[in-house]
C-alpha cells in the first residue's frame, strides 16, 4: 500500500491543519466539508483560507495550498474515490461519523485506508455495521494541534485492522508528514491526553490544596521538572480553557475517574475567559506586560514569579539534578512537587498497560505530544525505584504491580544498545523513533563510535566511511572549541580517506544559533584588533574548507540556523534540511555583516543564477543578496529557505527530524563515488554604479524613518562588499570579496553602536535598535 493522494473530510481546525501539512509535503489533497447555504463549497474553501492565513503558519509554503481541492460532502464525495488515505475530522459525535463511513464504504477503492481523527470515541463504536474489508483498512489517528508543529501522532488500530494498514500509514506519516508515531490502545484519551490531562487536573487541585498561585504552579511544573516553559496554565491558555473542560468532562464520563475541574475554572468557561483565543484566560497580555488571574477575586494582577533562591539555583542544572533537587525542596513548594510527581508516576504505572503496548510509547507520547523533556518512566528512573516506593507510602498509595518488576529500572544500557522493561517483566530493545533513524546518543554509546570530542563538539563514526560532526555547545554556538573540532574533523576525514562528512546534531531547538560573540567582545575590550582579524580570517578559511575539501560535506540544518550556522550550511556540497528550518544571516541585528563567507556566497550564487540569461541585469543579484542580509531575513520553513535562496534547487528536505542524519549520510554516499571539489568562481563586480543604487535606497529608508543612522552605516558596508568596493566594475574572485567582508566586519565592530548592540544581545538575548 502506497499513499499518494489523501482525502480529508472536515475543514475545521484539525482537518484543515492535516490538509495543510499534507499539501506542504507535496501530496495532493481533497478537502471536503458540509455544504454551505448559498455557496455550497464555502465551508471547505473558508477552512482552507483559514489555514493559509493562520498564525503560526499552517502551510510551509502557501503556494502548496494549490494542491488542495475543496468541495462538499453532498456533491463531491466521489472525489475521494481515488484517494489512498481518507481522514475523517468532523463533529465529535458517533452518529455523523458512522453515517459518513457508511457512505465512504460505497465509493472508496478496495485498498483505501480510512481513519477517524477522533479524540476519544472508541473505534469499535465507529465501525459498527461496516464490512470486514472496511474494518481491516480502518484505524484511529489522533493528531495534535497545531498539526504542523506538534510531532506526535497516535495510531489506534482495532482488533480487525491489518498490520499492513498500520505499516502503510506509519511509513507515510513518518516519512512524508514528519510525525513521530506511537501505537495506542483503544482506551479513553488514548495515551497522551489520558496522562497529560490527569496531570493538569492534579496540578489544579494541588494548587488549591497547597494555597499556591498560578505563577507559582507554572514555576514548579515547567522546566524545573522537565516540562515545557508553558507548564500548566500557559498550556491551558494555548489549548483553550473550554477545550480542557470538554476533554475532562469526556474522560470523567468514559473512565469513571475523577477528572473534575475546580469550580473557578468552570466559571472561567462560563465567562468566556478561554485563553489566547479570547484575549485572556489564566493569563492576560496587555501590551508587553503579562497579568495573572487571581482565582479567588477573579481579577488580573501583575505577574509575580517566585523568587525562591532554591528554584533559581536549580534552573540551570541538568534535568536529573533539577528533578531530584525539586523533590528535596522544603515547605509548600516541596510538598507540591512531591505530590505532583509521585501521583503522576503512580497513575502512569497503573494505567499504562491499559493505554499502550510498552513504556516507550508512553514516554514518547508525553515527550512528543506535551513537550516533556523526558517521559514519565524516564523521570521515574531519575527519581529511583526506592524513592518511588517511599513516595507512594508517604502519600498512602499502594504499590502498582508493574513497579515490582522494575528492580533494574525501566530502562537499561547493554553492549547491544538500550533496552526497556516490558509489561511482561522482561527487557526488550528500544525501537528507533522512526524506521531507519540515526540518533547521536545511540551512536555515541557504541564502542569506538566517538572518534574525537572536546567541550564544544564531537566527531562520531556513522559507518560506511561517513563521520558526523556534532556541535554540543549552548544553542550550538560557534566558539573556539567548535571551530577547532571542525578543523580536526576535516583533517581527519582527508587523512583517513573516509567517504565524507555530515555536519548535524539532535538538538531539538537549533542546528546553530551562530557565532559565540563573547570571544570577539572580549578582544574588542582589550583592543586586540590583530587577534580579531586573525579570528575572522581563520573562520573564513575553515568555512571555505567545507567547500574545497576533497570529499563531500553534507550539512543537515534544522530549527534555528543563524549567522555562522547559515554560513557553514551555505558552503556545503549539499544540504539535507529539516522541513522546520529557520535560517538566516542575521548579523545586521547586532550591527555587523556576515563575514564567514555568507555575503560572498549569496553574491556569487545569485549572480551565477543569472548567467544563462543574457538580458538579465546583474544588479538584481546584488539587490537580492542585499535585501536578505540588510533585513536579517529568516526563513519560516525549508521551502521558504529555498525560495529565498538559502537552499539550492538540488538541496533536499527531510520532513521528519528523526530521519535527518540518516538522510544526510545517504547523501554523502551518493556524492562520494565520483566526487570532485567545485572549482573557484569569478564574477563581474558592479562597483560604484551598484553602490549608488543601494546608497539611494538606504537614504530613502533613513528619511522615511525605517532605518537609524547606524542601520544606514551597516547597510553601506554590506553594499560595499556586494559591489566589490566603490571603484569601477571589475572581475573579482571569491577571495577578493572575502577580504572585503573581513574589512567591513572589523570596521563595524569598531563602532560604539555595534559594540552596544553586541553587549545588549549578550545580556538579554534580544536585538537593540540604536
XYZ file of C-alpha atoms in Angstrom:
770
model
C 0.000 0.000 0.000
C 1.443 3.339 -1.062
C -0.214 6.604 -0.109
C -0.026 9.150 -2.918
C -3.275 11.092 -2.505
C -5.118 11.999 0.680
C -8.721 12.937 1.394
C -9.802 14.922 4.448
C -13.433 15.295 5.473
C -13.943 18.228 7.819
C -12.247 21.578 7.219
C -12.127 22.766 10.811
C -9.013 23.365 12.873
C -7.831 19.760 12.795
C -8.985 18.761 9.315
C -7.673 21.963 7.780
C -4.374 21.554 9.611
C -3.982 17.972 8.378
C -4.714 19.093 4.812
C -2.192 21.959 5.065
C 0.614 19.735 6.347
C -0.088 17.044 3.760
C -0.077 19.570 0.913
C 3.109 21.119 2.328
C 4.687 17.714 1.827
C 3.737 17.896 -1.863
C 0.870 15.391 -1.639
C -2.444 16.207 -3.404
C -5.396 16.597 -1.019
C -9.171 16.570 -1.397
C -10.724 18.666 1.408
C -14.487 18.366 1.883
C -16.935 19.836 4.370
C -20.709 20.075 4.697
C -22.424 22.180 2.011
C -22.963 25.869 2.682
C -26.277 27.676 2.242
C -25.508 29.994 -0.672
C -22.088 28.786 -1.740
C -22.084 25.035 -1.250
C -18.269 24.847 -1.201
C -17.820 27.808 1.145
C -17.191 25.836 4.391
C -14.309 23.855 2.863
C -12.914 26.829 0.965
C -13.057 29.066 4.041
C -11.426 26.334 6.094
C -8.558 26.270 3.617
C -8.309 30.077 3.688
C -8.041 29.985 7.481
C -5.058 27.677 7.150
C -3.431 29.932 4.546
C -3.779 32.896 6.922
C -3.058 31.005 10.147
C -0.505 32.187 12.694
C 1.678 30.335 13.313
C 1.708 29.388 9.646
C -0.044 26.112 8.848
C 1.496 25.792 5.374
C 5.259 25.601 4.930
C 4.724 27.405 1.635
C 1.351 28.959 0.838
C 1.858 28.047 -2.819
C 1.280 24.447 -1.755
C -2.361 25.361 -0.999
C -2.881 24.878 -4.740
C -2.563 21.140 -4.084
C -5.776 21.198 -2.035
C -9.029 20.643 -3.966
C -12.063 21.778 -1.956
C -15.652 20.627 -2.229
C -18.643 19.495 -0.174
C -19.767 16.140 1.125
C -23.074 16.128 -0.736
C -21.893 16.943 -4.253
C -18.275 15.819 -4.281
C -17.868 12.725 -2.113
C -16.913 10.846 -5.288
C -13.670 12.895 -5.349
C -12.480 10.613 -2.547
C -12.786 7.502 -4.718
C -9.168 7.600 -5.876
C -7.667 8.686 -2.547
C -5.336 6.242 -0.831
C -5.974 7.545 2.699
C -9.136 9.308 3.847
C -9.166 11.043 7.230
C -12.444 11.929 8.904
C -12.252 15.037 11.109
C -15.894 16.046 11.532
C -18.015 16.774 14.609
C -17.043 14.653 17.638
C -20.240 12.582 17.783
C -20.603 8.896 16.836
C -23.732 9.122 14.626
C -22.412 11.610 11.995
C -19.140 9.699 11.777
C -20.925 6.363 11.350
C -23.149 7.827 8.627
C -20.105 9.177 6.771
C -18.298 5.817 6.957
C -21.345 4.055 5.522
C -21.278 6.420 2.535
C -17.499 6.086 2.137
C -17.659 2.299 2.066
C -19.724 2.512 -1.115
C -17.187 4.580 -3.078
C -13.617 4.008 -1.817
C -11.285 1.694 -3.698
C -10.556 -1.706 -2.090
C -7.074 -0.723 -0.879
C -8.069 2.682 0.525
C -7.393 3.304 4.218
C -9.983 5.202 6.235
C -9.114 6.858 9.548
C -11.032 8.762 12.179
C -9.231 11.648 13.839
C -11.336 11.285 16.957
C -10.019 12.413 20.319
C -11.757 9.733 22.309
C -14.695 7.882 20.704
C -13.984 4.116 20.782
C -13.009 2.779 17.377
C -15.318 -0.219 17.651
C -18.274 2.137 18.047
C -17.336 3.967 14.865
C -17.037 0.812 12.746
C -20.341 -0.748 13.782
C -22.149 -2.053 10.714
C -19.130 -1.867 8.411
C -17.814 -4.790 6.385
C -14.777 -6.831 7.301
C -12.778 -5.296 4.435
C -13.606 -1.784 5.632
C -12.657 -2.656 9.227
C -9.373 -4.193 8.069
C -8.438 -0.894 6.415
C -9.632 1.318 9.262
C -7.840 2.815 12.258
C -7.924 5.823 14.530
C -5.479 8.704 14.232
C -5.026 11.379 16.872
C -3.148 14.406 15.560
C -2.220 17.195 17.966
C -2.817 20.873 17.285
C -1.273 22.841 15.667
C -0.811 19.925 13.282
C 2.286 21.260 11.544
C 4.267 21.828 14.729
C 3.227 19.004 17.088
C 5.353 15.943 16.450
C 3.073 13.301 17.947
C 0.562 11.208 16.038
C -1.180 8.436 17.965
C -2.324 5.481 15.836
C -5.223 3.457 17.260
C -5.824 0.164 15.462
C -8.888 -2.004 16.061
C -8.742 -5.780 16.526
C -9.607 -6.027 12.808
C -7.005 -3.578 11.479
C -4.494 -5.333 9.228
C -0.793 -4.959 10.115
C -0.235 -3.769 6.524
C -2.699 -0.929 7.155
C -0.789 0.256 10.209
C 2.537 -0.086 8.394
C 1.351 1.924 5.373
C 0.051 4.801 7.479
C 3.077 4.756 9.738
C 5.532 4.830 6.835
C 3.668 7.709 5.182
C 3.210 9.919 8.226
C 6.771 9.390 9.456
C 8.460 9.969 6.108
C 6.099 12.358 4.300
C 4.499 14.262 7.184
C 7.401 14.124 9.632
C 5.385 12.697 12.507
C 6.543 10.687 15.470
C 4.105 7.808 15.786
C 3.071 5.709 18.757
C 0.522 2.917 18.696
C -2.117 3.418 21.391
C -4.789 1.088 22.644
C -8.441 1.954 22.101
C -8.874 3.405 25.584
C -10.422 6.749 26.605
C -7.988 9.605 25.965
C -5.517 7.191 24.366
C -2.031 7.792 25.872
C -1.037 11.448 25.849
C -4.332 13.081 26.776
C -5.169 10.475 29.394
C -1.923 11.094 31.268
C -1.467 14.741 30.336
C -4.957 15.891 31.260
C -4.798 13.919 34.508
C -1.629 15.836 35.313
C -3.313 19.181 34.616
C -6.270 18.287 36.847
C -3.891 17.163 39.583
C -1.967 20.433 39.404
C -5.189 22.450 39.654
C -6.316 20.631 42.777
C -2.792 20.681 44.210
C -2.733 24.437 43.771
C -5.836 24.777 45.943
C -4.580 22.280 48.499
C -1.203 23.965 48.979
C -2.583 27.506 48.563
C -0.370 28.419 45.629
C -0.876 30.976 42.900
C -0.922 30.402 39.158
C 2.592 31.852 38.699
C 3.946 29.575 41.423
C 2.404 26.433 39.940
C 3.791 27.217 36.489
C 7.246 27.746 38.015
C 7.006 24.313 39.652
C 5.518 22.381 36.699
C 7.672 23.701 33.845
C 11.363 23.185 33.006
C 12.117 22.552 36.702
C 10.723 19.021 36.316
C 11.410 18.551 32.611
C 8.251 20.059 31.165
C 7.859 22.915 28.664
C 8.015 26.616 29.524
C 4.242 26.751 29.076
C 3.967 24.478 32.138
C 0.340 24.047 33.296
C -1.580 27.282 32.921
C 0.120 28.718 29.854
C -0.565 25.371 28.170
C -4.185 25.758 29.202
C -4.409 29.188 27.586
C -2.867 27.879 24.362
C -5.139 24.819 24.220
C -8.249 26.713 25.328
C -9.848 26.507 28.760
C -13.092 25.371 27.132
C -11.250 22.552 25.362
C -9.773 21.368 28.667
C -13.236 21.486 30.243
C -14.683 19.465 27.358
C -11.908 16.860 27.439
C -12.004 16.441 31.239
C -15.787 16.008 31.161
C -15.493 13.355 28.471
C -12.702 11.495 30.243
C -14.585 11.536 33.520
C -17.692 10.078 31.877
C -15.748 7.478 29.899
C -13.495 6.262 32.714
C -15.460 6.896 35.897
C -12.326 8.514 37.310
C -12.146 11.945 38.924
C -11.324 14.438 36.178
C -13.443 17.219 37.699
C -12.128 20.770 37.360
C -12.329 23.227 40.264
C -15.393 25.493 40.274
C -13.348 28.595 39.493
C -12.131 27.043 36.231
C -15.672 26.159 35.244
C -16.667 29.771 35.937
C -13.932 30.904 33.531
C -15.576 28.862 30.767
C -18.949 30.410 31.552
C -17.408 33.884 31.454
C -15.678 33.158 28.112
C -12.222 33.550 29.629
C -10.943 30.796 27.378
C -7.283 31.704 26.902
C -5.441 33.128 23.914
C -8.427 32.940 21.573
C -10.477 35.306 23.753
C -7.650 37.577 24.860
C -7.416 36.215 28.384
C -7.589 33.035 30.395
C -5.265 32.144 33.221
C -3.030 34.916 31.867
C -3.795 38.133 30.053
C -1.397 40.130 27.916
C -1.656 43.923 27.970
C 0.825 45.425 25.573
C 4.171 43.928 26.569
C 3.075 43.134 30.132
C 1.655 39.840 31.418
C -1.062 39.782 34.055
C -2.111 36.701 36.046
C -5.590 35.708 37.167
C -6.301 35.570 40.896
C -8.752 32.639 41.187
C -10.235 33.990 44.412
C -11.048 37.514 43.256
C -11.417 36.750 39.556
C -9.249 39.788 38.793
C -5.959 40.029 36.919
C -2.852 41.393 38.583
C 0.805 41.870 37.615
C 2.662 38.606 37.126
C 4.572 37.548 40.240
C 7.089 34.838 39.533
C 8.571 33.089 42.598
C 11.877 34.494 43.808
C 12.884 31.471 45.896
C 16.710 31.188 45.648
C 16.470 27.386 45.681
C 14.387 27.456 42.482
C 16.789 29.867 40.793
C 19.747 27.677 41.708
C 18.137 24.595 40.146
C 17.125 26.372 36.947
C 20.435 25.959 35.116
C 21.162 22.406 36.255
C 20.818 19.247 34.121
C 17.409 17.593 34.138
C 18.297 14.840 36.616
C 19.674 17.384 39.087
C 16.596 19.599 38.661
C 14.161 16.760 39.326
C 15.996 15.444 42.372
C 16.518 18.965 43.655
C 12.832 19.802 43.215
C 11.857 16.705 45.221
C 14.157 17.892 48.014
C 12.648 21.390 48.229
C 11.341 22.413 51.626
C 7.991 23.946 52.513
C 4.883 24.102 50.369
C 6.860 24.117 47.112
C 8.454 20.798 48.002
C 5.120 19.362 49.146
C 3.508 20.342 45.844
C 6.298 18.934 43.659
C 6.491 15.664 45.571
C 2.756 15.048 45.383
C 2.646 16.092 41.703
C 5.472 13.783 40.648
C 4.541 10.818 42.823
C 0.823 10.923 41.989
C 1.671 11.295 38.300
C 4.101 8.373 38.446
C 1.576 6.218 40.279
C -1.122 6.934 37.698
C 1.275 6.169 34.811
C 2.305 2.879 36.417
C -1.318 1.876 36.989
C -2.771 2.906 33.637
C -0.012 2.451 31.061
C -0.723 -1.251 30.437
C -4.305 -0.241 29.548
C -3.199 2.562 27.237
C -0.116 1.323 25.383
C 1.813 -1.754 24.345
C 5.020 -0.604 26.031
C 6.542 2.189 28.121
C 8.473 3.564 25.147
C 5.183 4.553 23.535
C 4.084 6.191 26.795
C 7.276 8.198 27.167
C 7.346 9.290 23.527
C 3.684 10.276 23.650
C 4.372 12.676 26.520
C 7.629 13.936 25.017
C 6.215 14.493 21.523
C 2.657 15.469 22.441
C 3.137 17.504 25.618
C 6.714 18.692 25.151
C 8.204 16.896 28.145
C 11.996 16.596 28.158
C 11.599 13.039 29.411
C 8.523 10.844 29.644
C 7.156 9.532 32.947
C 9.166 6.304 33.016
C 12.431 8.072 32.242
C 11.619 10.527 35.035
C 10.929 7.565 37.335
C 14.387 6.213 36.547
C 15.842 9.587 37.565
C 13.885 9.512 40.833
C 14.856 5.907 41.568
C 12.775 2.840 42.407
C 13.347 3.055 46.168
C 12.433 6.742 46.225
C 9.248 5.987 44.301
C 8.224 3.345 46.818
C 8.898 5.696 49.694
C 6.998 8.488 47.975
C 3.987 6.273 47.363
C 4.000 5.153 51.009
C 4.154 8.746 52.222
C 1.005 9.551 50.213
C -0.836 6.389 51.242
C -0.705 4.970 47.703
C -0.440 1.240 47.046
C 2.486 -0.159 45.083
C 1.471 -0.731 41.441
C 2.176 -4.305 40.259
C 4.405 -3.106 37.425
C 6.761 -1.367 39.866
C 7.564 -4.716 41.469
C 9.046 -5.841 38.134
C 11.340 -2.816 37.849
C 14.143 -3.664 40.228
C 16.663 -2.939 37.488
C 14.978 0.279 36.376
C 12.632 0.911 33.488
C 15.493 1.404 31.015
C 18.972 -0.067 30.997
C 22.077 0.112 28.854
C 23.603 -3.036 27.390
C 26.516 -3.575 24.983
C 23.917 -4.132 22.259
C 22.083 -0.892 22.998
C 19.345 0.490 25.219
C 16.549 -1.758 26.474
C 13.202 -1.057 28.141
C 11.212 -3.049 30.685
C 8.165 -4.665 29.115
C 4.881 -5.147 30.881
C 5.770 -8.852 30.834
C 8.708 -8.149 33.158
C 11.451 -8.805 30.583
C 13.665 -6.301 28.767
C 13.409 -5.522 25.045
C 15.450 -3.346 22.644
C 14.234 0.254 22.427
C 12.939 0.753 18.867
C 14.144 3.683 16.773
C 11.815 6.708 16.830
C 11.304 6.214 13.083
C 12.324 3.409 10.752
C 15.954 3.952 9.741
C 16.633 6.813 12.178
C 20.192 7.514 13.337
C 20.287 9.216 16.751
C 23.554 10.643 18.019
C 23.224 9.463 21.620
C 22.533 5.915 20.445
C 25.531 6.031 18.108
C 27.812 7.506 20.780
C 27.138 4.582 23.136
C 28.641 2.117 20.665
C 32.234 1.136 21.332
C 34.652 3.176 19.233
C 31.939 5.382 17.735
C 33.253 8.607 19.315
C 36.304 9.404 17.208
C 37.163 12.698 18.908
C 35.493 15.175 21.227
C 36.058 18.351 23.193
C 33.902 20.659 25.304
C 32.109 22.076 22.261
C 31.727 19.284 19.710
C 32.389 15.652 18.916
C 33.104 13.547 15.845
C 31.134 10.304 15.524
C 31.532 7.324 13.198
C 28.268 6.769 11.273
C 29.619 3.725 9.486
C 30.300 3.167 5.785
C 33.189 5.630 5.912
C 30.967 8.565 6.903
C 31.575 10.661 10.016
C 29.288 13.110 11.796
C 30.458 16.365 13.331
C 28.043 17.248 16.126
C 28.040 20.695 17.743
C 27.345 20.455 21.503
C 27.811 23.972 22.852
C 24.968 26.069 24.271
C 22.494 26.525 21.394
C 25.339 25.009 19.321
C 27.017 28.395 19.002
C 30.307 28.536 17.138
C 33.087 29.246 19.592
C 36.742 28.277 19.588
C 36.201 24.626 20.692
C 33.626 24.026 17.949
C 35.801 25.544 15.260
C 38.822 23.603 16.469
C 36.825 20.370 16.166
C 35.638 21.353 12.677
C 39.263 21.779 11.605
C 40.322 18.478 13.192
C 37.362 16.707 11.584
C 38.200 17.958 8.089
C 41.834 16.970 8.622
C 40.919 13.501 9.835
C 38.424 12.724 7.066
C 41.050 13.637 4.462
C 43.888 11.858 6.236
C 41.952 8.617 6.704
C 40.406 8.662 3.237
C 36.839 8.468 4.544
C 33.842 8.825 2.257
C 32.733 12.166 3.639
C 31.332 14.211 6.485
C 27.880 15.090 7.807
C 27.556 18.194 9.987
C 24.427 17.942 12.133
C 23.046 17.262 15.590
C 19.990 16.093 17.503
C 19.381 19.290 19.475
C 15.596 19.841 19.335
C 15.962 23.627 19.082
C 18.858 24.590 16.872
C 21.427 23.462 14.353
C 23.413 26.543 15.396
C 22.394 29.938 16.746
C 25.520 31.421 15.135
C 28.854 32.672 16.371
C 29.593 32.884 20.083
C 30.084 36.646 20.433
C 31.687 36.535 23.867
C 35.146 35.911 22.368
C 35.087 38.808 19.891
C 33.551 41.099 22.523
C 36.405 40.349 24.920
C 39.027 41.079 22.243
C 37.307 44.376 21.437
C 37.534 45.357 25.081
C 41.253 44.571 25.004
C 41.681 46.451 21.737
C 43.420 43.433 20.203
C 42.482 44.068 16.568
C 45.176 41.857 15.106
C 43.754 38.903 17.034
C 40.259 39.808 15.815
C 41.456 39.955 12.226
C 43.095 36.533 12.637
C 39.918 35.113 14.230
C 37.725 36.219 11.329
C 40.305 35.088 8.752
C 40.530 31.647 10.400
C 36.742 31.315 10.402
C 36.587 32.246 6.733
C 39.300 29.733 5.866
C 37.535 26.932 7.743
C 34.226 27.649 6.064
C 35.963 27.644 2.702
C 37.464 24.254 3.546
C 33.928 22.901 3.914
C 33.504 23.770 0.214
C 37.027 22.898 -1.003
C 37.771 19.617 0.799
C 38.442 16.605 -1.460
C 35.405 14.766 -0.093
C 31.701 15.625 0.129
C 30.416 17.578 3.129
C 26.659 17.477 3.692
C 25.147 19.817 6.265
C 21.891 18.819 7.985
C 20.378 22.034 9.370
C 17.159 22.253 11.336
C 15.422 24.700 13.616
C 17.431 27.830 14.299
C 20.231 28.058 11.732
C 21.536 31.570 12.106
C 24.607 33.644 11.287
C 27.680 31.449 11.196
C 25.474 28.347 11.224
C 23.927 29.583 7.989
C 27.360 30.323 6.513
C 28.539 26.764 7.126
C 25.297 25.494 5.592
C 25.653 27.737 2.532
C 29.091 26.271 1.793
C 28.098 22.600 1.952
C 28.362 20.446 -1.155
C 24.758 19.511 -0.441
C 22.213 20.374 2.214
C 19.764 17.904 3.742
C 17.465 20.254 5.644
C 14.669 19.526 8.046
C 11.350 20.978 6.918
C 11.244 23.199 10.001
C 14.218 25.402 9.130
C 14.559 28.970 10.399
C 17.664 30.038 8.518
C 19.101 33.495 8.031
C 22.154 35.739 8.002
C 21.110 37.851 10.984
C 24.380 39.649 11.755
C 22.912 43.062 10.919
C 20.802 42.732 14.052
C 23.960 43.043 16.164
C 25.481 45.722 13.975
C 27.661 43.500 11.805
C 27.610 41.776 8.422
C 28.197 38.103 7.580
C 31.969 37.701 7.382
C 32.345 33.926 7.353
C 31.707 33.825 3.617
C 27.949 34.301 3.795
C 27.924 37.657 1.993
C 30.308 36.303 -0.620
C 28.331 33.112 -1.185
C 24.985 34.854 -1.715
C 26.571 37.309 -4.152
C 28.234 34.579 -6.222
C 25.249 32.227 -6.001
C 22.688 34.774 -7.159
C 24.983 36.207 -9.853
C 25.702 32.750 -11.274
C 21.961 32.017 -11.379
C 21.527 34.947 -13.787
C 24.351 33.969 -16.159
C 22.192 31.858 -18.524
C 20.036 34.927 -19.219
C 21.915 37.369 -21.443
C 19.475 40.242 -20.852
C 19.409 39.867 -17.056
C 20.504 42.869 -15.001
C 23.388 41.780 -12.713
C 22.252 44.348 -10.150
C 19.267 42.086 -9.424
C 21.639 39.554 -7.850
C 23.276 42.256 -5.727
C 19.894 43.622 -4.673
C 18.584 40.182 -3.756
C 21.585 39.443 -1.550
C 21.462 42.940 -0.031
C 17.809 42.595 0.948
C 18.373 39.261 2.689
C 21.442 40.451 4.591
C 20.418 44.016 5.466
C 16.982 42.964 6.747
C 18.351 39.883 8.571
C 15.658 37.871 6.772
C 14.972 34.433 8.254
C 13.143 31.586 6.547
C 9.908 30.256 8.002
C 10.497 26.736 6.664
C 12.877 24.826 4.420
C 10.590 25.544 1.473
C 10.817 29.247 2.283
C 14.609 28.936 2.627
C 14.674 27.520 -0.892
C 12.521 30.382 -2.182
C 14.815 32.931 -0.524
C 17.918 31.297 -1.987
C 19.457 29.919 1.209
C 18.838 26.442 -0.210
C 19.514 25.488 -3.815
C 17.178 23.596 -6.101
C 19.195 20.400 -5.596
C 19.225 20.602 -1.803
C 16.834 18.146 -0.213
C 14.299 18.308 2.606
C 13.542 15.718 5.296
C 10.109 16.187 6.807
C 10.976 14.054 9.831
C 13.602 15.452 12.165
C 14.439 11.926 13.374
C 15.456 10.854 9.856
C 17.595 13.890 9.072
C 21.035 12.496 9.898
C 20.311 9.172 8.178
C 19.171 11.027 5.065
C 22.294 13.223 5.163
C 24.519 10.160 5.438
C 22.880 8.673 2.347
C 23.514 11.947 0.533
C 27.228 11.767 1.364
C 27.412 8.237 -0.007
C 25.549 9.325 -3.150
C 28.156 12.027 -3.781
C 31.265 10.166 -2.670
C 31.801 7.766 -5.564
C 32.692 10.397 -8.187
C 33.164 13.457 -6.029
C 35.213 16.372 -7.333
C 35.527 19.579 -5.311
C 33.967 22.634 -7.031
C 36.240 24.974 -8.969
C 36.857 28.550 -7.779
C 34.438 31.126 -9.204
C 34.810 34.634 -10.600
C 32.128 37.245 -11.308
C 31.920 40.823 -12.531
C 31.537 43.220 -9.574
C 29.466 46.351 -10.195
C 31.494 48.823 -8.153
C 30.355 52.449 -7.832
C 27.264 52.025 -10.013
C 25.787 49.364 -7.752
C 26.862 51.335 -4.686
C 24.949 54.342 -5.961
C 21.724 52.414 -6.352
C 21.948 50.889 -2.877
C 23.036 54.158 -1.260
C 19.921 55.861 -2.628
C 17.735 53.098 -1.169
C 19.425 53.480 2.219
C 18.903 57.247 2.116
C 15.198 56.701 1.406
C 14.840 54.277 4.306
C 16.527 56.730 6.665
C 14.405 59.664 5.506
C 11.273 57.568 5.926
C 12.181 56.629 9.497
C 12.683 52.988 8.594
C 16.408 52.901 9.363
C 18.576 54.539 12.021
C 21.832 56.252 11.149
C 23.708 53.175 12.271
C 21.442 50.914 10.201
C 22.483 53.030 7.215
C 26.135 52.604 8.161
C 25.696 48.832 8.318
C 23.832 48.857 5.003
C 26.611 50.893 3.398
C 29.220 48.319 4.432
C 27.058 45.459 3.125
C 26.669 47.317 -0.176
C 30.412 47.995 -0.327
C 31.178 44.265 -0.080
C 28.465 43.153 -2.501
C 29.586 45.666 -5.122
C 33.247 44.714 -4.799
C 34.112 48.171 -3.460
C 33.208 51.615 -4.813
C 35.557 51.723 -7.796
C 34.920 50.845 -11.436
C 33.387 47.480 -12.399
C 35.935 44.655 -12.212
C 36.323 40.905 -12.272
C 36.640 39.553 -8.743
C 37.431 36.203 -7.138
C 35.763 34.800 -4.066
C 38.855 35.721 -2.048
C 38.541 39.348 -3.164
C 35.045 39.560 -1.669
C 36.070 37.600 1.430
C 38.760 40.193 2.101
C 36.182 42.971 1.796
C 33.863 41.046 4.149
C 36.542 40.906 6.795
C 37.500 44.552 6.325
C 33.913 45.805 6.692
C 33.189 43.451 9.595
C 36.107 44.881 11.563
C 35.102 48.447 10.695
C 31.635 47.880 12.107
C 32.968 46.059 15.126
C 34.998 49.151 15.935
C 31.923 51.391 16.210
C 30.360 52.287 19.549
C 26.866 51.495 18.285
C 27.758 47.949 17.201
C 29.528 47.304 20.481
C 26.389 48.474 22.299
C 24.258 46.113 20.213
C 26.519 43.141 20.939
C 26.632 43.887 24.685
C 22.837 44.219 24.822
C 22.293 40.956 22.928
C 24.751 39.050 25.126
C 22.970 40.348 28.225
C 19.329 39.989 27.162
C 19.314 37.660 24.153
C 17.396 40.350 22.240
C 18.441 42.807 19.492
C 18.977 46.507 20.190
C 17.871 49.193 17.762
C 20.157 52.199 18.141
